Amino acid sequence: MAPSSDSLRVRKSTFSALSCLEKPLSCCLRCCLRGQVYSGEMAMRQTPLTCSGHTRPVVDLAFSGITPYGYFLISACKDGKPMLRQGDTGDWIGTFLGHKGAVWGATLNKEATKAATAAADFSAKVWDAVTGDEVLTLAHKHIVKSVNFTQDSNCLLTGGNDKVLRIYDLSKPEAEPREISGHTAAIKKALWCNSDQQILSAAEDKTIRLWDRNTGEVVKTLSFEASVGSMEYVPDGEILVITYGRTIAFYKAQTLDLIKTVDAPASIHSASLHPDKDFFVAGGDDFKLYKYDYTTKEEMESYKGHFGPVHCVRFSPDGELYASGSEDGTLRLWQTAVGKTYGLWKCVLPEELSSENSDALYCPPAEIKA
C-alpha cells in the first residue's frame, strides 16, 4: 500500500521501505516551502530538517545503501524505539517495537531489507525492514551496544558490556554464536572491515583492535589516552575514522597506520568522512556540527542547530546530506551543498521570489514528526 497524497506519514500497517514505490513521500512534500534555500546575491544559510518523534537522546544512526527506492535511515534512541525514515527527506516510515530498554545501536543492510538493533535489555534483534516484523531475538549476557551486518547480510556481529564479540550466522538461528574475547572493558562499537575478513572493535579499555575473522586472533591493537567516542569504517579507500577527546583521527583500516589527526574546539563524540573524501563533519559536546577540509584539515564552517550534545553523525550514501542525532532527542538532516535542490530543500532564485512567498525567508526550519 503506497502512502496517499493527503498523508505525510506511513502508518504502522504500511511499514515498508518499499512502500514508497508508487508515490514517494518526498513527492507529496516537495511542493512545501520548508527547507528552502535562496541563491544569488542573498546569502545562503544552512537550514536543517528536524526529525522529531523520539522522546529520549538519539545515540546512533545508520544509512542503508542506495536502492531502487532511494536510501533509508535508522535511528537508535534511549526511548527503546528505533525508527526507520526515508533517508533524503527524513519522513517517518515506521517504528520497530519490541525492546524493553534503551537501544544503543542500530544498522540497516545495504538493500534496506533487514535491520538490526542493540539494546540495554540484554538482546540484539533482527527485523524485517519491509514489514517491521521482528525476525530474531539474540540473547546476550549484558547490555548490547553495537550491531553490524556482513555485506551479504548473512552474518551479524555484536558487541557490548560483556566485553565479547559475537558472530551470528543468521541462516542458522538455533546455532550458538562464535565468540571472540580479548577486550578488558565494555565494547562500544564493532564493525566488519576489509571485505568482511577482519573485525574492528572499540572499547572502554581505550583500545581499538583489529581481528582476523578466521582465527579470532588480534592482528593489531591501538591504544589511546581517552576512551574512543566513535568509529566509522569507509570501505572505499579502507579508511577508519575515530574520535577520542577533542581529536578526530584517520587510519588505514587494513594496517591501522595513522594517516592524520585533527583537533576540534570541543570534545567530539562522532565524525564522518564524505564519500568523495573531500571533507568530513564532526559533532560533540558544544552542540555544534563542524565541517573540515580533509586535505588541509582547515575548518570550513560550523553550525549550531541542536539543543544538546551531538552523539552521532553520518553522511548519506550519495554524500548529498549528513544526519546528526543529539541529546535533545532529535535527528537533523544537513545539506552538504547549501543552495542545491535536493529532497525537501528547494533552491529559489531571486527572480522567482515574489511578495507572496518572500515571507518564506523568515520561516523556521522544517520539523518532521513521527
PDB file of C-alpha atoms in Angstrom, residues 72-223:
ATOM      1  CA  PHE A  72      16.864   4.865   4.230  1.00  0.00           C
ATOM      2  CA  LEU A  73      17.864   5.951   7.727  1.00  0.00           C
ATOM      3  CA  ILE A  74      17.531   4.135  11.046  1.00  0.00           C
ATOM      4  CA  SER A  75      17.997   5.755  14.448  1.00  0.00           C
ATOM      5  CA  ALA A  76      18.696   4.264  17.884  1.00  0.00           C
ATOM      6  CA  CYS A  77      17.367   6.025  20.955  1.00  0.00           C
ATOM      7  CA  LYS A  78      17.267   5.618  24.708  1.00  0.00           C
ATOM      8  CA  ASP A  79      13.459   5.558  24.462  1.00  0.00           C
ATOM      9  CA  GLY A  80      13.802   1.967  23.224  1.00  0.00           C
ATOM     10  CA  LYS A  81      12.004   2.630  19.940  1.00  0.00           C
ATOM     11  CA  PRO A  82      14.274   2.633  16.871  1.00  0.00           C
ATOM     12  CA  MET A  83      12.754   4.384  13.867  1.00  0.00           C
ATOM     13  CA  LEU A  84      13.038   3.962  10.106  1.00  0.00           C
ATOM     14  CA  ARG A  85      12.885   7.027   7.850  1.00  0.00           C
ATOM     15  CA  GLN A  86      13.202   7.951   4.211  1.00  0.00           C
ATOM     16  CA  GLY A  87      16.850   8.968   4.008  1.00  0.00           C
ATOM     17  CA  ASP A  88      16.698  12.036   1.778  1.00  0.00           C
ATOM     18  CA  THR A  89      13.655  13.657   3.403  1.00  0.00           C
ATOM     19  CA  GLY A  90      13.553  12.334   6.963  1.00  0.00           C
ATOM     20  CA  ASP A  91       9.929  11.246   6.534  1.00  0.00           C
ATOM     21  CA  TRP A  92       8.929   8.674   9.132  1.00  0.00           C
ATOM     22  CA  ILE A  93       8.174   5.197   7.782  1.00  0.00           C
ATOM     23  CA  GLY A  94       7.768   3.171  10.967  1.00  0.00           C
ATOM     24  CA  THR A  95       8.934   2.263  14.463  1.00  0.00           C
ATOM     25  CA  PHE A  96      10.398  -1.105  15.471  1.00  0.00           C
ATOM     26  CA  LEU A  97       8.539  -2.167  18.624  1.00  0.00           C
ATOM     27  CA  GLY A  98       9.840  -4.923  20.902  1.00  0.00           C
ATOM     28  CA  HIS A  99      12.805  -3.804  23.006  1.00  0.00           C
ATOM     29  CA  LYS A 100      12.347  -3.279  26.750  1.00  0.00           C
ATOM     30  CA  GLY A 101      15.227  -0.916  27.335  1.00  0.00           C
ATOM     31  CA  ALA A 102      17.349   1.779  25.760  1.00  0.00           C
ATOM     32  CA  VAL A 103      18.515   0.999  22.233  1.00  0.00           C
ATOM     33  CA  TRP A 104      22.219   1.800  21.866  1.00  0.00           C
ATOM     34  CA  GLY A 105      22.945   0.711  18.320  1.00  0.00           C
ATOM     35  CA  ALA A 106      21.106   0.279  15.022  1.00  0.00           C
ATOM     36  CA  THR A 107      22.008  -0.643  11.475  1.00  0.00           C
ATOM     37  CA  LEU A 108      20.489  -1.482   8.084  1.00  0.00           C
ATOM     38  CA  ASN A 109      21.811  -3.802   5.437  1.00  0.00           C
ATOM     39  CA  LYS A 110      22.685  -2.293   2.066  1.00  0.00           C
ATOM     40  CA  GLU A 111      19.386  -3.284   0.466  1.00  0.00           C
ATOM     41  CA  ALA A 112      17.315  -1.834   3.351  1.00  0.00           C
ATOM     42  CA  THR A 113      15.508  -5.164   3.717  1.00  0.00           C
ATOM     43  CA  LYS A 114      16.953  -6.019   7.133  1.00  0.00           C
ATOM     44  CA  ALA A 115      17.555  -4.005  10.283  1.00  0.00           C
ATOM     45  CA  ALA A 116      19.365  -4.893  13.495  1.00  0.00           C
ATOM     46  CA  THR A 117      19.332  -3.218  16.896  1.00  0.00           C
ATOM     47  CA  ALA A 118      21.372  -3.484  20.107  1.00  0.00           C
ATOM     48  CA  ALA A 119      19.770  -2.738  23.454  1.00  0.00           C
ATOM     49  CA  ALA A 120      20.014  -2.485  27.225  1.00  0.00           C
ATOM     50  CA  ASP A 121      17.558  -5.381  27.627  1.00  0.00           C
ATOM     51  CA  PHE A 122      20.491  -7.765  27.057  1.00  0.00           C
ATOM     52  CA  SER A 123      19.452  -8.513  23.495  1.00  0.00           C
ATOM     53  CA  ALA A 124      20.104  -7.767  19.862  1.00  0.00           C
ATOM     54  CA  LYS A 125      17.200  -8.040  17.456  1.00  0.00           C
ATOM     55  CA  VAL A 126      16.983  -8.612  13.711  1.00  0.00           C
ATOM     56  CA  TRP A 127      13.986  -7.099  11.934  1.00  0.00           C
ATOM     57  CA  ASP A 128      12.315  -7.310   8.552  1.00  0.00           C
ATOM     58  CA  ALA A 129      12.691  -3.702   7.393  1.00  0.00           C
ATOM     59  CA  VAL A 130       9.929  -4.137   4.809  1.00  0.00           C
ATOM     60  CA  THR A 131       7.187  -5.264   7.206  1.00  0.00           C
ATOM     61  CA  GLY A 132       8.618  -4.056  10.528  1.00  0.00           C
ATOM     62  CA  ASP A 133       8.304  -7.570  11.982  1.00  0.00           C
ATOM     63  CA  GLU A 134      10.794  -8.947  14.475  1.00  0.00           C
ATOM     64  CA  VAL A 135      12.699 -11.852  12.918  1.00  0.00           C
ATOM     65  CA  LEU A 136      15.160 -12.881  15.638  1.00  0.00           C
ATOM     66  CA  THR A 137      15.965 -12.044  19.235  1.00  0.00           C
ATOM     67  CA  LEU A 138      19.563 -12.817  20.149  1.00  0.00           C
ATOM     68  CA  ALA A 139      20.012 -13.109  23.920  1.00  0.00           C
ATOM     69  CA  HIS A 140      23.203 -11.762  25.488  1.00  0.00           C
ATOM     70  CA  LYS A 141      24.670 -11.772  28.994  1.00  0.00           C
ATOM     71  CA  HIS A 142      24.795  -7.993  29.317  1.00  0.00           C
ATOM     72  CA  ILE A 143      23.875  -4.730  27.568  1.00  0.00           C
ATOM     73  CA  VAL A 144      24.489  -4.830  23.802  1.00  0.00           C
ATOM     74  CA  LYS A 145      25.970  -1.679  22.271  1.00  0.00           C
ATOM     75  CA  SER A 146      26.746  -2.484  18.638  1.00  0.00           C
ATOM     76  CA  VAL A 147      25.390  -4.479  15.676  1.00  0.00           C
ATOM     77  CA  ASN A 148      26.744  -4.792  12.127  1.00  0.00           C
ATOM     78  CA  PHE A 149      25.797  -6.931   9.100  1.00  0.00           C
ATOM     79  CA  THR A 150      28.246  -8.540   6.711  1.00  0.00           C
ATOM     80  CA  GLN A 151      27.994  -7.303   3.132  1.00  0.00           C
ATOM     81  CA  ASP A 152      25.863 -10.314   2.152  1.00  0.00           C
ATOM     82  CA  SER A 153      23.634  -9.806   5.239  1.00  0.00           C
ATOM     83  CA  ASN A 154      24.133 -13.448   6.259  1.00  0.00           C
ATOM     84  CA  CYS A 155      26.042 -12.778   9.477  1.00  0.00           C
ATOM     85  CA  LEU A 156      25.605 -10.300  12.316  1.00  0.00           C
ATOM     86  CA  LEU A 157      28.393  -9.013  14.545  1.00  0.00           C
ATOM     87  CA  THR A 158      27.555  -7.811  18.065  1.00  0.00           C
ATOM     88  CA  GLY A 159      29.488  -6.269  20.937  1.00  0.00           C
ATOM     89  CA  GLY A 160      28.617  -4.876  24.328  1.00  0.00           C
ATOM     90  CA  ASN A 161      29.232  -4.642  28.035  1.00  0.00           C
ATOM     91  CA  ASP A 162      30.253  -8.276  28.496  1.00  0.00           C
ATOM     92  CA  LYS A 163      33.455  -7.495  26.512  1.00  0.00           C
ATOM     93  CA  VAL A 164      32.808 -10.294  23.992  1.00  0.00           C
ATOM     94  CA  LEU A 165      32.414 -10.092  20.212  1.00  0.00           C
ATOM     95  CA  ARG A 166      29.817 -12.485  18.814  1.00  0.00           C
ATOM     96  CA  ILE A 167      29.244 -13.606  15.232  1.00  0.00           C
ATOM     97  CA  TYR A 168      25.768 -14.959  14.441  1.00  0.00           C
ATOM     98  CA  ASP A 169      25.017 -16.983  11.326  1.00  0.00           C
ATOM     99  CA  LEU A 170      21.526 -15.693  10.510  1.00  0.00           C
ATOM    100  CA  SER A 171      20.814 -18.688   8.285  1.00  0.00           C
ATOM    101  CA  LYS A 172      21.170 -20.913  11.387  1.00  0.00           C
ATOM    102  CA  PRO A 173      19.208 -19.079  14.091  1.00  0.00           C
ATOM    103  CA  GLU A 174      19.386 -22.007  16.521  1.00  0.00           C
ATOM    104  CA  ALA A 175      23.180 -22.269  16.323  1.00  0.00           C
ATOM    105  CA  GLU A 176      25.378 -20.820  19.042  1.00  0.00           C
ATOM    106  CA  PRO A 177      27.323 -17.712  18.020  1.00  0.00           C
ATOM    107  CA  ARG A 178      31.046 -17.715  17.613  1.00  0.00           C
ATOM    108  CA  GLU A 179      32.663 -15.731  20.431  1.00  0.00           C
ATOM    109  CA  ILE A 180      35.867 -13.687  20.339  1.00  0.00           C
ATOM    110  CA  SER A 181      37.335 -12.361  23.595  1.00  0.00           C
ATOM    111  CA  GLY A 182      40.209 -10.052  24.422  1.00  0.00           C
ATOM    112  CA  HIS A 183      38.914  -6.645  25.460  1.00  0.00           C
ATOM    113  CA  THR A 184      39.112  -5.812  29.163  1.00  0.00           C
ATOM    114  CA  ALA A 185      36.161  -3.398  29.239  1.00  0.00           C
ATOM    115  CA  ALA A 186      32.813  -2.862  27.517  1.00  0.00           C
ATOM    116  CA  ILE A 187      32.815  -2.865  23.712  1.00  0.00           C
ATOM    117  CA  LYS A 188      31.301   0.331  22.286  1.00  0.00           C
ATOM    118  CA  LYS A 189      31.480  -0.393  18.558  1.00  0.00           C
ATOM    119  CA  ALA A 190      32.205  -3.434  16.392  1.00  0.00           C
ATOM    120  CA  LEU A 191      32.426  -3.378  12.595  1.00  0.00           C
ATOM    121  CA  TRP A 192      33.242  -5.723   9.753  1.00  0.00           C
ATOM    122  CA  CYS A 193      36.059  -4.495   7.521  1.00  0.00           C
ATOM    123  CA  ASN A 194      38.345  -5.497   4.677  1.00  0.00           C
ATOM    124  CA  SER A 195      35.707  -7.483   2.729  1.00  0.00           C
ATOM    125  CA  ASP A 196      34.363  -8.971   5.981  1.00  0.00           C
ATOM    126  CA  GLN A 197      37.594 -10.869   6.554  1.00  0.00           C
ATOM    127  CA  GLN A 198      38.521  -8.777   9.571  1.00  0.00           C
ATOM    128  CA  ILE A 199      36.754  -7.121  12.503  1.00  0.00           C
ATOM    129  CA  LEU A 200      37.355  -3.754  14.135  1.00  0.00           C
ATOM    130  CA  SER A 201      36.297  -3.183  17.737  1.00  0.00           C
ATOM    131  CA  ALA A 202      36.484  -0.133  20.008  1.00  0.00           C
ATOM    132  CA  ALA A 203      36.137  -0.496  23.768  1.00  0.00           C
ATOM    133  CA  GLU A 204      36.109   1.347  27.073  1.00  0.00           C
ATOM    134  CA  ASP A 205      39.595  -0.065  27.719  1.00  0.00           C
ATOM    135  CA  LYS A 206      40.850   2.785  25.472  1.00  0.00           C
ATOM    136  CA  THR A 207      41.831   0.451  22.654  1.00  0.00           C
ATOM    137  CA  ILE A 208      40.806  -0.374  19.113  1.00  0.00           C
ATOM    138  CA  ARG A 209      41.605  -3.890  17.979  1.00  0.00           C
ATOM    139  CA  LEU A 210      41.804  -5.409  14.517  1.00  0.00           C
ATOM    140  CA  TRP A 211      40.879  -9.099  14.495  1.00  0.00           C
ATOM    141  CA  ASP A 212      41.272 -11.872  11.956  1.00  0.00           C
ATOM    142  CA  ARG A 213      37.822 -13.337  11.367  1.00  0.00           C
ATOM    143  CA  ASN A 214      39.038 -16.859  10.658  1.00  0.00           C
ATOM    144  CA  THR A 215      41.442 -17.288  13.560  1.00  0.00           C
ATOM    145  CA  GLY A 216      39.892 -14.909  16.075  1.00  0.00           C
ATOM    146  CA  GLU A 217      43.350 -13.560  16.815  1.00  0.00           C
ATOM    147  CA  VAL A 218      44.282  -9.899  17.260  1.00  0.00           C
ATOM    148  CA  VAL A 219      46.174  -8.533  14.261  1.00  0.00           C
ATOM    149  CA  LYS A 220      46.945  -5.139  15.801  1.00  0.00           C
ATOM    150  CA  THR A 221      45.939  -3.011  18.781  1.00  0.00           C
ATOM    151  CA  LEU A 222      45.775   0.779  19.018  1.00  0.00           C
ATOM    152  CA  SER A 223      45.879   2.412  22.453  1.00  0.00           C
TER     153      SER A 223
END
